[in-house]
Structures are given as C-alpha cells and as structure tokens.
Short mmCIF file of C-alpha atoms and ligand atoms in Angstrom, two decimals:
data_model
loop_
_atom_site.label_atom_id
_atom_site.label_comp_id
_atom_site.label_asym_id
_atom_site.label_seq_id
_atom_site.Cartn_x
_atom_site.Cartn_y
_atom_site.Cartn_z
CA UNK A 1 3.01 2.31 31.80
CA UNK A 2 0.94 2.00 35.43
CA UNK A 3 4.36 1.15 37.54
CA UNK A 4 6.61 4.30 37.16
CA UNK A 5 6.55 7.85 38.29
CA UNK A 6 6.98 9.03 34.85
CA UNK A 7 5.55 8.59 31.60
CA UNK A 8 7.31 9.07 28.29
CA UNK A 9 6.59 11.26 25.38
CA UNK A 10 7.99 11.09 22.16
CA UNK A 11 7.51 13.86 19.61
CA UNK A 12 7.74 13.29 15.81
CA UNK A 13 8.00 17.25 14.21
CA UNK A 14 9.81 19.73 15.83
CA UNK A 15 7.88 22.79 14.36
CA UNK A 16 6.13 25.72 15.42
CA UNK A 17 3.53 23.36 17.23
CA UNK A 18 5.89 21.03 18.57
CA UNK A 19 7.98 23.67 20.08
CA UNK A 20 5.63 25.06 22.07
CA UNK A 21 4.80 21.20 23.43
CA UNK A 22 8.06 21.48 24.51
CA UNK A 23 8.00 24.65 26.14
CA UNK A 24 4.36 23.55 27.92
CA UNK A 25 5.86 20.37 29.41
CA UNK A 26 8.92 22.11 30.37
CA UNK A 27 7.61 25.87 31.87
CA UNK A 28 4.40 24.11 33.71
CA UNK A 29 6.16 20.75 34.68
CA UNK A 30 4.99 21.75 37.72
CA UNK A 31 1.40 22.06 37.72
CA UNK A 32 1.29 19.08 35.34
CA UNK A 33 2.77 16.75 37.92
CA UNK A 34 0.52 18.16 40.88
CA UNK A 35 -2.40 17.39 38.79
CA UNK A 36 -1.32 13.87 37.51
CA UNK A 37 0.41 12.68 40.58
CA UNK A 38 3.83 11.92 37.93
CA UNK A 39 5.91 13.53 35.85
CA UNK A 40 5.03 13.68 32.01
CA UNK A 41 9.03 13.36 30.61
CA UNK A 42 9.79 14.15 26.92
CA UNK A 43 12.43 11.38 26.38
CA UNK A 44 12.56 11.97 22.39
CA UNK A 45 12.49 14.25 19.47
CA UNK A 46 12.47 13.22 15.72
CA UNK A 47 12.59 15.55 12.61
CA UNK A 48 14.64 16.46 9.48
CA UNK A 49 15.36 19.30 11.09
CA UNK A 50 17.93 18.90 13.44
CA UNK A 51 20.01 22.27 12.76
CA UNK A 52 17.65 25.02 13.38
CA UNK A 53 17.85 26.69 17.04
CA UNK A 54 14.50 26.52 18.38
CA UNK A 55 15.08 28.40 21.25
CA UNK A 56 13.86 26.04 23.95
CA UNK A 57 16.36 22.93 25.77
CA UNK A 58 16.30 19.78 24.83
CA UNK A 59 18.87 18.70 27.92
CA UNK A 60 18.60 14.98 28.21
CA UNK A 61 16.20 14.33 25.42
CA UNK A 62 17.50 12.52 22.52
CA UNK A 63 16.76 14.50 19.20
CA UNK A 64 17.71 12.63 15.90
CA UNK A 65 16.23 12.35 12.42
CA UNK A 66 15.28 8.85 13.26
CA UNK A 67 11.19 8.67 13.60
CA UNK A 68 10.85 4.82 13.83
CA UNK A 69 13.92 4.80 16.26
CA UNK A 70 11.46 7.01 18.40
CA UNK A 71 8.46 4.96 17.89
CA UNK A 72 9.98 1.59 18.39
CA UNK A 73 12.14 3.01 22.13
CA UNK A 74 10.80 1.09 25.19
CA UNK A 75 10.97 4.83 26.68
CA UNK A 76 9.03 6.11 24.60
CA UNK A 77 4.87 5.06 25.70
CA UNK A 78 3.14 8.19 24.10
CA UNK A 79 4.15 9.38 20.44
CA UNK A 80 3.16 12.31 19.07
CA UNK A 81 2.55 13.28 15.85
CA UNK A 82 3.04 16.69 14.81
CA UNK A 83 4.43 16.37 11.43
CA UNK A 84 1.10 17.01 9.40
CA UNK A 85 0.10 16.01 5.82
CA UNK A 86 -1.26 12.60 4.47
CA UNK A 87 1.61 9.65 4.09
CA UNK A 88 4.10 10.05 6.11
CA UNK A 89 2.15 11.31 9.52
CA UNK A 90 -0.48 8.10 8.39
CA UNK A 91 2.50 5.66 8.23
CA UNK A 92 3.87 7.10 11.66
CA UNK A 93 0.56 6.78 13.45
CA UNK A 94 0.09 3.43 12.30
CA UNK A 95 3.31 2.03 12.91
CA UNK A 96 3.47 4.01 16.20
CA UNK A 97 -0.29 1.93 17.15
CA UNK A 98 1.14 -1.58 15.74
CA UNK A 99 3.94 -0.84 18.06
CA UNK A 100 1.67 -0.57 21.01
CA UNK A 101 2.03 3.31 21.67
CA UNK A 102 -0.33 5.72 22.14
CA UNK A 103 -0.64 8.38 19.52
CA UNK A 104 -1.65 12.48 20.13
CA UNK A 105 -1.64 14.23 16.93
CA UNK A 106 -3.12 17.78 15.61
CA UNK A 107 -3.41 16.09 11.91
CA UNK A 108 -7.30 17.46 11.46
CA UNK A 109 -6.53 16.44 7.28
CA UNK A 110 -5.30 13.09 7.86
CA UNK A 111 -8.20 12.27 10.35
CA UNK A 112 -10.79 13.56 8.55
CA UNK A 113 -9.89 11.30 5.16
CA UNK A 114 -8.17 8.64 6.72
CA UNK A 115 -9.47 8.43 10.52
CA UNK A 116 -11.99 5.73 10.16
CA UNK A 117 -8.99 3.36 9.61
CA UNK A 118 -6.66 4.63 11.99
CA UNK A 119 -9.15 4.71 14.97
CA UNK A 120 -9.98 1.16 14.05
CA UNK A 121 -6.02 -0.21 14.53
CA UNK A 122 -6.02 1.91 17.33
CA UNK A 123 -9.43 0.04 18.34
CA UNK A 124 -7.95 -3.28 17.74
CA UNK A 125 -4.15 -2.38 19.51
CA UNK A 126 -6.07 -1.07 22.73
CA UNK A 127 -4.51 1.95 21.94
CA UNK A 128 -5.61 5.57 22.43
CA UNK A 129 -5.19 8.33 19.30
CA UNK A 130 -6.64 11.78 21.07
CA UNK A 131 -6.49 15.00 18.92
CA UNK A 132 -7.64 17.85 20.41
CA UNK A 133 -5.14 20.28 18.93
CA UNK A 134 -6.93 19.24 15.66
CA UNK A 135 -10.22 21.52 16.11
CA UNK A 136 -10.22 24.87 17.40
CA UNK A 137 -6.64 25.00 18.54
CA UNK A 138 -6.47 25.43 22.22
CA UNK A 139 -10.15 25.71 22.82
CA UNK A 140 -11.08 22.00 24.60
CA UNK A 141 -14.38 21.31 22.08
CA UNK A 142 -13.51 17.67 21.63
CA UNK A 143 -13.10 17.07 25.22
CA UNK A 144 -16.20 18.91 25.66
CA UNK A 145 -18.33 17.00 23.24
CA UNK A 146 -17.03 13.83 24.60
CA UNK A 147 -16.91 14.35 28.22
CA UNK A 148 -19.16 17.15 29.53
CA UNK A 149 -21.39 16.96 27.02
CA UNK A 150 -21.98 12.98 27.06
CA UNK A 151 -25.07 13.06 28.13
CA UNK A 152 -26.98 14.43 25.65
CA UNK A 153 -27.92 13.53 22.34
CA UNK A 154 -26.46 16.90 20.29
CA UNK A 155 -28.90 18.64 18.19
CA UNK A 156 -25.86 21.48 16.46
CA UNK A 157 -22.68 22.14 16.48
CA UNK A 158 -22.36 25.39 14.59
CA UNK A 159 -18.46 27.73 14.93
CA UNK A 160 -15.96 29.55 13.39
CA UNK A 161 -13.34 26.72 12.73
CA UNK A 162 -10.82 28.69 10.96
CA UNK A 163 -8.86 31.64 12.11
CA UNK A 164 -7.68 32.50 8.63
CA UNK A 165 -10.78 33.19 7.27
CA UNK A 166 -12.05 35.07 10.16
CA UNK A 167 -9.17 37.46 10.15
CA UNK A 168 -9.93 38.23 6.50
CA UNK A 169 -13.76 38.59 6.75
CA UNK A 170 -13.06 40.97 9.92
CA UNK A 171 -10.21 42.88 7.63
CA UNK A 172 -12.63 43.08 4.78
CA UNK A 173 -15.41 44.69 6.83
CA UNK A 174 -13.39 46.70 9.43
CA UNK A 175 -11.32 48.12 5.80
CA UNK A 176 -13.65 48.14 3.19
CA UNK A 177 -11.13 46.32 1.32
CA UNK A 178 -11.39 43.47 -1.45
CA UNK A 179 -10.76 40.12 -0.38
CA UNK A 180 -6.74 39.79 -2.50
CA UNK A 181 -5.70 43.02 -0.75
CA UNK A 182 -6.56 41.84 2.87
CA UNK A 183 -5.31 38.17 2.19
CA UNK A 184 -2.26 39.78 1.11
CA UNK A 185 -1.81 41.82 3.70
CA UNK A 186 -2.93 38.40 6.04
CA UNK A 187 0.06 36.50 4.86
CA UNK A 188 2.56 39.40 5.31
CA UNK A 189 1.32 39.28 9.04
CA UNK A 190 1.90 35.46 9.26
CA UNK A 191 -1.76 34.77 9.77
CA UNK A 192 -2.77 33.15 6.46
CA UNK A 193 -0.39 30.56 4.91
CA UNK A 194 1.74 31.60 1.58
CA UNK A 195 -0.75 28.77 -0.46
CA UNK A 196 -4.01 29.87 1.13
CA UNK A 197 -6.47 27.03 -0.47
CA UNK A 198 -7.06 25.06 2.63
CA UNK A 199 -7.95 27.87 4.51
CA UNK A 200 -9.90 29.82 2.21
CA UNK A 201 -12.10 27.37 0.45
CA UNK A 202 -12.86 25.88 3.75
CA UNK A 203 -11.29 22.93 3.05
CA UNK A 204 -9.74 23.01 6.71
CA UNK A 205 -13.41 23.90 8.43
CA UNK A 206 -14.37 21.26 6.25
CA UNK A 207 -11.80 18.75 7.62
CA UNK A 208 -12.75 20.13 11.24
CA UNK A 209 -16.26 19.95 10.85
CA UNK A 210 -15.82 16.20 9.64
CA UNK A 211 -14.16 15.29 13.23
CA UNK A 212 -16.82 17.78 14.75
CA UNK A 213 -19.82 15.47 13.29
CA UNK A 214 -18.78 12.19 13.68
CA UNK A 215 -18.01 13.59 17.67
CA UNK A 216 -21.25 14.98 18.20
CA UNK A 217 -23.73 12.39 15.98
CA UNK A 218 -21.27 9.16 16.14
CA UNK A 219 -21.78 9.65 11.79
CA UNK A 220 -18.97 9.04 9.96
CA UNK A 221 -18.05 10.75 7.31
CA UNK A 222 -15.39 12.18 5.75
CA UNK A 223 -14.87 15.72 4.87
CA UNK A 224 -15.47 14.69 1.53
CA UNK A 225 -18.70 14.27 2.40
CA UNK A 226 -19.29 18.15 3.20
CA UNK A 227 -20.64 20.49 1.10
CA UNK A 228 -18.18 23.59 0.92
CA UNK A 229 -17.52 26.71 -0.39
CA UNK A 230 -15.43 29.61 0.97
CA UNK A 231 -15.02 33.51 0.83
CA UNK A 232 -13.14 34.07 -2.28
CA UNK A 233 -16.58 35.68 -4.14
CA UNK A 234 -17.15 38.24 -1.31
CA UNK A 235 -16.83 41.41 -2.02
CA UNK A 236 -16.67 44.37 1.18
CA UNK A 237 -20.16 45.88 -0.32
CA UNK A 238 -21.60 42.33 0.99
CA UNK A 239 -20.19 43.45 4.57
CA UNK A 240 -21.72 46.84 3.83
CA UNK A 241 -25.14 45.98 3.23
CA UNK A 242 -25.00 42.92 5.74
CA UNK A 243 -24.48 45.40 8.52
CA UNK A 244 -27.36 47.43 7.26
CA UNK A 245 -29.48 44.17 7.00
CA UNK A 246 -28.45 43.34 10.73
CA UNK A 247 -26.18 40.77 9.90
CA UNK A 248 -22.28 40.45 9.84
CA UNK A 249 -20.48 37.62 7.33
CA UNK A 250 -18.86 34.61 9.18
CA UNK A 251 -17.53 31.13 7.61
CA UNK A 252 -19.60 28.79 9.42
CA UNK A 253 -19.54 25.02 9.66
CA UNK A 254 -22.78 23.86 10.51
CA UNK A 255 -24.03 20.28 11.26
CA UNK A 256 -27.01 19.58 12.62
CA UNK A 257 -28.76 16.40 13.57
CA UNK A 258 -32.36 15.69 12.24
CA UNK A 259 -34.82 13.26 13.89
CA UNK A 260 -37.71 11.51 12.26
CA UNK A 261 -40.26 10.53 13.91
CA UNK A 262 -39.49 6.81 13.21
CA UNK A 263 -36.33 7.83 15.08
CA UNK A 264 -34.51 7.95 11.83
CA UNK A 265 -31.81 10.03 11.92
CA UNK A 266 -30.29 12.05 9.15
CA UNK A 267 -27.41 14.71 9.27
CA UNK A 268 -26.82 18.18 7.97
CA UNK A 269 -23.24 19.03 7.61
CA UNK A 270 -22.08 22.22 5.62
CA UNK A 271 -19.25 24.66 5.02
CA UNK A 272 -19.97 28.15 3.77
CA UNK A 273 -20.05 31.92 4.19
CA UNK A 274 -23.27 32.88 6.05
CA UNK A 275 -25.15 35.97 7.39
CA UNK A 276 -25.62 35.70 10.82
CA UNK A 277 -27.61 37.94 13.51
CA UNK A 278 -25.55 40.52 14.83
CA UNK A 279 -26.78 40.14 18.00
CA UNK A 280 -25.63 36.41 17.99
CA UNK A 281 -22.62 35.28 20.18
CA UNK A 282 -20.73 34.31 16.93
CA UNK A 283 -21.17 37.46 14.92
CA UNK A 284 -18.72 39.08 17.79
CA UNK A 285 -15.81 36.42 17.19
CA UNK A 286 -13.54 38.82 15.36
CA UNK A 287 -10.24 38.37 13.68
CA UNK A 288 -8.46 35.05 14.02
CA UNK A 289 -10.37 33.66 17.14
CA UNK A 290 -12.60 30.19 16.74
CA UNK A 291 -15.86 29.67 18.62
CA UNK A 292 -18.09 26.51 18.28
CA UNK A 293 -21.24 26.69 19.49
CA UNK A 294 -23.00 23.05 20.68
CA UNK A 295 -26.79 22.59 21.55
CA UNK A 296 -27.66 19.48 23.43
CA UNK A 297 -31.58 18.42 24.62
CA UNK A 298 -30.41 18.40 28.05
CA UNK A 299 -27.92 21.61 27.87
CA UNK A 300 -29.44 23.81 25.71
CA UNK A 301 -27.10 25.98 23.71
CA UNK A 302 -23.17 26.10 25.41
CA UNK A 303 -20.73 28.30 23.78
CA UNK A 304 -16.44 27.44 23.53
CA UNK A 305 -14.27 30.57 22.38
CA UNK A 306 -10.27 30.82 22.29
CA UNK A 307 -7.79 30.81 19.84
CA UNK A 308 -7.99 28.23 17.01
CA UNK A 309 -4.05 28.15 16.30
CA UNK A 310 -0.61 29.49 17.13
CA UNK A 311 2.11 27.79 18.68
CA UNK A 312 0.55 27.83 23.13
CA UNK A 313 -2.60 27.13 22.59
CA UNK A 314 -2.83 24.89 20.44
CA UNK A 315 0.49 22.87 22.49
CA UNK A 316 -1.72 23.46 24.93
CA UNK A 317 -4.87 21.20 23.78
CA UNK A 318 -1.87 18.18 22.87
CA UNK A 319 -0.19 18.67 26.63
CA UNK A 320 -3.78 18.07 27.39
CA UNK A 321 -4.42 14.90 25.54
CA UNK A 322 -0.84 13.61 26.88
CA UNK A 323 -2.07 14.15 30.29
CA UNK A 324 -5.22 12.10 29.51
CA UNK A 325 -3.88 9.30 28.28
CA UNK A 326 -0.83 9.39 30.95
CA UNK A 327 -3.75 9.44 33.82
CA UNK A 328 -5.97 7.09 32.48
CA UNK A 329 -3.52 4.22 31.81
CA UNK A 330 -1.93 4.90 35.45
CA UNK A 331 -5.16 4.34 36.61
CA UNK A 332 -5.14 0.96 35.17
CA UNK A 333 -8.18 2.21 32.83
CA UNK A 334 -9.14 -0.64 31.10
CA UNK A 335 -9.17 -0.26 26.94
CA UNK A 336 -9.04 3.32 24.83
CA UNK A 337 -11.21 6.16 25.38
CA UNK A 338 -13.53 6.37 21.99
CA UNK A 339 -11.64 8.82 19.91
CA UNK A 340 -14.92 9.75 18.59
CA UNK A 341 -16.66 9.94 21.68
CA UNK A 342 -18.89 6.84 20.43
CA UNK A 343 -17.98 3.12 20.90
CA UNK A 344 -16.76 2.34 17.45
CA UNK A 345 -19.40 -0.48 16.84
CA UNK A 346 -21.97 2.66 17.58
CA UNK A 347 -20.33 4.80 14.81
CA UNK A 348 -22.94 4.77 11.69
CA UNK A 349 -22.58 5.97 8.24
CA UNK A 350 -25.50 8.47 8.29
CA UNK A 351 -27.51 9.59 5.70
CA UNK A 352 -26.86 13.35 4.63
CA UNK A 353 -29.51 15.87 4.21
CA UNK A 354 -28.29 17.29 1.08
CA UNK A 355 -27.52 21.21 0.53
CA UNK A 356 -30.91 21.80 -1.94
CA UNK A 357 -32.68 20.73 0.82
CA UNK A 358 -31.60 23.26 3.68
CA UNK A 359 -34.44 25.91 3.44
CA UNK A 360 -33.88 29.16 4.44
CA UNK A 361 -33.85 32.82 3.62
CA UNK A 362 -30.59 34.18 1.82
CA UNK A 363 -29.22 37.32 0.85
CA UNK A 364 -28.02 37.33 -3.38
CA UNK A 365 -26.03 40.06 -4.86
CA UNK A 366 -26.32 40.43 -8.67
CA UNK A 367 -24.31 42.62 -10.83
CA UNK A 368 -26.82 43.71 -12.85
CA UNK A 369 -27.13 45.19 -16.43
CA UNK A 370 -27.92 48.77 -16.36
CA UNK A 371 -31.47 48.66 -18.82
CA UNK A 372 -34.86 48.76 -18.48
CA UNK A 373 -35.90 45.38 -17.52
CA UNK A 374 -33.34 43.81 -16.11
CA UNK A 375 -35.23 43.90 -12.44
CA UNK A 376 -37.89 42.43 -13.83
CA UNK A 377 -36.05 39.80 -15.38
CA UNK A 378 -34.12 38.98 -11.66
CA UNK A 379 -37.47 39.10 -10.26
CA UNK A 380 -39.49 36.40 -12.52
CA UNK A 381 -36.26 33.74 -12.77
CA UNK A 382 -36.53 33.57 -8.91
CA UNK A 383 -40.97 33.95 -9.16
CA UNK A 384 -40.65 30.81 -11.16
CA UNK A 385 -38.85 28.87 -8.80
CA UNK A 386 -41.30 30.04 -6.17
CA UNK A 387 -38.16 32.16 -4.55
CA UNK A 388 -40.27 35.44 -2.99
CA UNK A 389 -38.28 38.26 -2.90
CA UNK A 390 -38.40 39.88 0.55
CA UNK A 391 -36.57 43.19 0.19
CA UNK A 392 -34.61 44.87 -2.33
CA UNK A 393 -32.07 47.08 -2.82
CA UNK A 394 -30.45 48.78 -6.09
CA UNK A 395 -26.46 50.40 -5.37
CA UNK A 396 -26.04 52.92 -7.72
CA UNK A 397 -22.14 52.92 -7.96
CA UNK A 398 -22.23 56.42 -10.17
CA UNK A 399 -22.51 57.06 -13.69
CA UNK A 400 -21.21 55.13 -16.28
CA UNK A 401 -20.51 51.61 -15.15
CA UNK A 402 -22.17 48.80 -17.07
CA UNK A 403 -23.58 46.79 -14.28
CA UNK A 404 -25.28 48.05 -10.90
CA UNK A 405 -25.49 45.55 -7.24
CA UNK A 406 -28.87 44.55 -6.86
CA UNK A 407 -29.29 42.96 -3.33
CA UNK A 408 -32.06 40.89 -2.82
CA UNK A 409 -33.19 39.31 0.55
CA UNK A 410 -34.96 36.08 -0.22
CA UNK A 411 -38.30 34.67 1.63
CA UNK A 412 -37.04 31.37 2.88
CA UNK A 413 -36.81 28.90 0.19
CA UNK A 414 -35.14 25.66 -0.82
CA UNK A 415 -31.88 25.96 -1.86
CA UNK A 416 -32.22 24.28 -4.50
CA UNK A 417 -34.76 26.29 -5.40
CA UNK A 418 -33.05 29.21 -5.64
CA UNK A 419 -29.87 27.85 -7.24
CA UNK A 420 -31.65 26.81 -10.11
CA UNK A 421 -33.74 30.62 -10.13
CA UNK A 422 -29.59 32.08 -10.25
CA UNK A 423 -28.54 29.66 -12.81
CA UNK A 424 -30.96 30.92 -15.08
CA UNK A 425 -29.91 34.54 -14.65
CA UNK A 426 -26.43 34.21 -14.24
CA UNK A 427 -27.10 32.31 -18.18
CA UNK A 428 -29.39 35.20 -19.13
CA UNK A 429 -27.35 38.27 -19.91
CA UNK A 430 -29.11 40.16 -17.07
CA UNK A 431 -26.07 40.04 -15.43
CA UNK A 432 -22.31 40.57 -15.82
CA UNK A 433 -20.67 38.67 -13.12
CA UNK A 434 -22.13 35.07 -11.47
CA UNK A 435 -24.20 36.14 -8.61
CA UNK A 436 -22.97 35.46 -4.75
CA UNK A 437 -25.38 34.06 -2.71
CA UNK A 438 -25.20 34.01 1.13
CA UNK A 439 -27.42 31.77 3.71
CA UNK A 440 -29.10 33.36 6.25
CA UNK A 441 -28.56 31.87 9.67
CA UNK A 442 -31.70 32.59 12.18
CA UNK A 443 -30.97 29.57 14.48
CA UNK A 444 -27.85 31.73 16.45
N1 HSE B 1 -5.12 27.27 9.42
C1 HSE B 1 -5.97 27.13 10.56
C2 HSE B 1 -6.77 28.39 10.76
C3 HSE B 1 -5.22 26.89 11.83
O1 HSE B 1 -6.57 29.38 10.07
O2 HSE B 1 -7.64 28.37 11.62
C4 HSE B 1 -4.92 25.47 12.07
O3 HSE B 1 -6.08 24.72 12.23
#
C-alpha cells in the first residue's frame, strides 16, 4: 500500500454484516474517496455461501469459497473478518496477520478470549486489527476512547451493550409481560437470536465490556474475568415497583477504575441487571438501542448513543476502520495504531475489585411465605449481616396464593454482605422462590 490510488479489501463472510459492507463501499464510494483522497476497492469475497442472492453486485469482485486464496492475493491489503465464532475466524485472522494484511473484524467473542494473542502477532507483523463493529454496533465508542478521549485517564465506562436485552427489558415494562413471552415474541421479530444465551446472560455485554476495559484502563482481561448475570429472574412486577421507586431496569456493564493513593490501581468490571435513576441519560435508551457512557478527569461525563447492531450501522463502524487503516498506511504512518488504545508493553493485568466488595444500596424481591413471622424473619437474616432495610413494601397478589412479593430497598451495603443475609433466607423456608436482587446505580 502507499503508491496506488486504491486500496484493496477482502471480505471473509458474506452475511447480513458483510452485505451491508458491501452496500457502504459501493452506495457512498463517493464520499469515501473525497474523504481519503483514493478509492477503497472490494477486490474479494470468500464464504460457503456462494448460492444465495444477496441482493447487492459483486461486478468485478471475485467471490469463491476459497478464504486463504483471499488472504494470500497480492490485491488483497485489508482482510476482513466477518465470519464470527472462535476457530475458524482465529485461524483467518492469524494467517491473514502472518501474511502481512491488515485485519477489520466485528468478532467481540473471539477478541475478548483470544485478543491478547492476536493483537500481539499483529504487534509483532506491524499489522493493524481495528474492530469497531465489535462494541455498540455503529456507535464509534472505540474510536472515541482511543482517539478523542486520549487524553484522559478514564474513571467509567458504564452502557447498554446489548440491544437484545434492552428490547426485552423495554417489552417487559412497556407490556407487563413475563420475560419467555416477550423473548418469544423478540425472536419472532428477528431481534433476539433463536439460541438466546449470549445475549441474555450477558455473555455478549460481557465480551463487550472486556474490549471496553482493557480500551479505557489498558487492563487486560478477558471476559472471563467479569462477573455476570443477566435478566432471566426478572419478573414485570420488578419494572412495576422500580418505576414507583424512581428507577427503570437496564443491563448495565460497568467498569470503573479505582485509584489508591499509592497510585495503585485496581478495576471494577461487572455485568448485571441494575436500577438506575430515571432521570439518568441511560434509563431513556429504550428498545434495542446501545449507549455507553465514559467519564474522563479532564472530560467529565460524555455520552455515545446509536444502534448496537443490524446490518448499516454496524457495516458502517467496519467501512470506518477500513478507511483508517487505508489513510494511515497512505500516509506512510509508521507501525499499527494500538488496538487497545495502549502501547501493548503499557497493557497490565490489573487487579479486580471483586463483586462482594461493590457497596451499594439494592432493591431484593422475596416471595415470601404467607405467616406470621416471616417479615421478621427477612428482616433479622439481613440485621445480622448489618444489611439496614431502607423501605419496604408487601404486594398482596389476592387471596389464596402461598407466597406474597416483599420488596425491600436496602441501605447501602457490601454485597457480599447481603448475599450471604439472602442465602440464609432463600435456605430458610421463609421463602418459596430464590430471591432477585438488583443493584442500585446512583453514579448516572
Ligand atoms: N446480539 C447483539 C445485541 C448484537 O443484541 O446487542 C451484536 O453485538
């Protein structure tokens, strides 16, 4: 690259996302070229695929089944990877690096357990691997975090990372409808997938939020490393009384960095429903939108909104990365841009502030047993873990059920704390179902 008028894409998986790559590069050619000063061409296409009409033209581009044919063609100087999943997309990335090419990908789950090593061959080919498309879709957070952001050291990133989720929660409380109903009716409308375990145990915020920390604190860690727990146990009386309390239900990821005074740092990184402030910014990012929100010393709090999948935007955030890479290596820039924003021999493997230790008020629904006592009972498991009880409320749901919702608001606490205090009750009989427990988030 750095001689011609044109720089040359390959794209390995020809899917939703990948088709709408195509369409970008094709329907704003234009505007691409009067911003780069060249011509972004799409040379080659690889998948299995090569039967079903897409829709779009692929005039002049050579579309086979053959990935390393792709990856190895002089013509080809930026690959991208589009083809998701573990092994195959991390044996095309390598081999696409070892051959010298730049990679783009959207593979959040492959970079989250595996990007450590890929960054580092990247590191070590003088490479670039750029994956925007990865976290929030179309909304530019990476790019923020490691360009307009680069001055600061980042105290939070807190967002909505997953659109799935957020379409249910929103269903749920706009409804009044149990969480299997509205995920049903989420996967007739194409927004939730027909196995809906990534999404829904926050597995995918978890994978986001992984790229997300190591972006903004230079930690690495792997998703792994992330406490998480998703929306299956909600029920649409939480969304009830959370809108009397003030509060609406999101899925957050939330990392945060903490500073010692020795200049120690230590990082809080977590995946979980969470009652936040109604009047925050993120309590009004309904249905399947993603918004992050970043706080920086020098920036204060900065707030990125747009739509965390589908087949535009998020072609959109990969056109962008293309267009990166393309100007920066006909600039004649010299060696990759840090694909975590960090130098790599900055990168650190942080110590975690574990879950027990995050203090804060919460909100705990028990299904309690309908006898005298049973209050009282609630009341002294949490009094002996020195969890105060700040308000209460008893549902009656009519006559003749064997359990009632008790809602209690918490005092702030440990979490620990108060996971032991609902271990205890959940074993005690004083309740018929295990008791959902929801953070409170004040720092919106
Ligand atoms: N499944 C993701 C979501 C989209 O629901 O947000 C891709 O990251």
């Amino acid at each position: 690259m750095g001689e011609g008028s044109v720089v040359g894409v390959g794209l390995i998986g020809f899917g939703t996302i990948g088709t709408g790559v195509v369409k970008v590069l094709a329907e704003n050619a234009d505007v691409i070229s009067e911003r780069l000063g060249f011509s972004l061409k799409l040379v080659r296409v690889a998948d299995l695929d090569t039967e079903t009409d897409r829709g779009v033209s692929l005039d002049g581009v050579v579309f086979d089944s053959n990935a390393s044919g792709l990856i190895h063609d002089p013509a080809v100087d930026i690959v991208i990877e589009l083809v998701g999943g573990y092994d195959i997309a991390k044996r095309f990335i390598l081999e696409a690096i070892s051959a010298g090419k730049h990679v783009v990908t959207a593979n959040k789950a492959l970079l989250a357990l595996h990007g450590k090593e890929i960054f580092k061959a990247a590191d070590a080919q003088g490479v670039d691997v750029l994956f925007e498309a990865a976290v929030g879709g179309g909304i530019p957070i990476l790019r923020s975090l490691r360009e307009g952001l680069a001055a600061n050291h980042i105290q939070s990133v807190v967002g909505i990372l997953n659109g799935t989720t957020n379409f249910v929660l929103t269903e749920m409380e706009r409804c009044g409808e149990p969480f299997e109903v509205v995920l049903k009716r989420a996967q007739e409308l194409g927004y939730a997938e027909a196995d809906p375990t990534f999404d829904v145990d926050g597995i995918d915020a978890a994978h986001k939020l992984a790229l997300l920390t190591g972006m903004a604190f230079g930690a690495e860690l792997t998703f792994e490393d992330i406490p998480t727990e998703g929306i299956r146990n909600l029920a649409p009386i939480d969304m009830e009384i959370a809108g009397e309390l003030g509060f609406r239900i999101k899925l957050l990821g939330i990392a945060r960095a903490h500073r010692g005074a020795g200049g120690e740092e230590r990082i809080e990184a977590r995946i979980h429903p969470t009652m936040v402030p109604i009047s925050s910014m993120l309590a009004n990012v309904d249905a399947a939108m993603n918004a992050v929100e970043v706080r920086g010393d020098a920036v204060g709090p900065t707030l990125y909104y747009g739509a965390g999948a589908g087949e535009m935007p998020t072609a959109s955030a990969v056109v962008a990365d293309l267009m990166e890479i393309a100007r920066e290596k006909q600039r004649g820039g010299a060696g990759p841009v840090s694909p975590l924003s960090y130098r790599p021999e900055a990168l650190a493997q942080k110590s975690l502030v574990s879950l027990g230790e995050v203090r804060g008020r919460s909100y705990v629904r028990f299904s309690a047993v309908d006898r005298p006592g049973c209050l009282a009972g609630i009341a002294a498991a949490l009094a002996e873990e020195g969890v105060g009880i700040e308000s209460l409320v008893q549902r009656s749901t009519g006559a003749g059920l064997a359990d009632v919702p008790v809602i209690v608001v918490t005092h702030p606490a440990e979490d620990h704390a108060l996971r032991r205090a609902l271990a205890n009750i959940d074993a005690s009989g004083a309740v018929t179902a295990t008791s959902v427990a929801l953070r409170i988030e004040e720092e919106l």
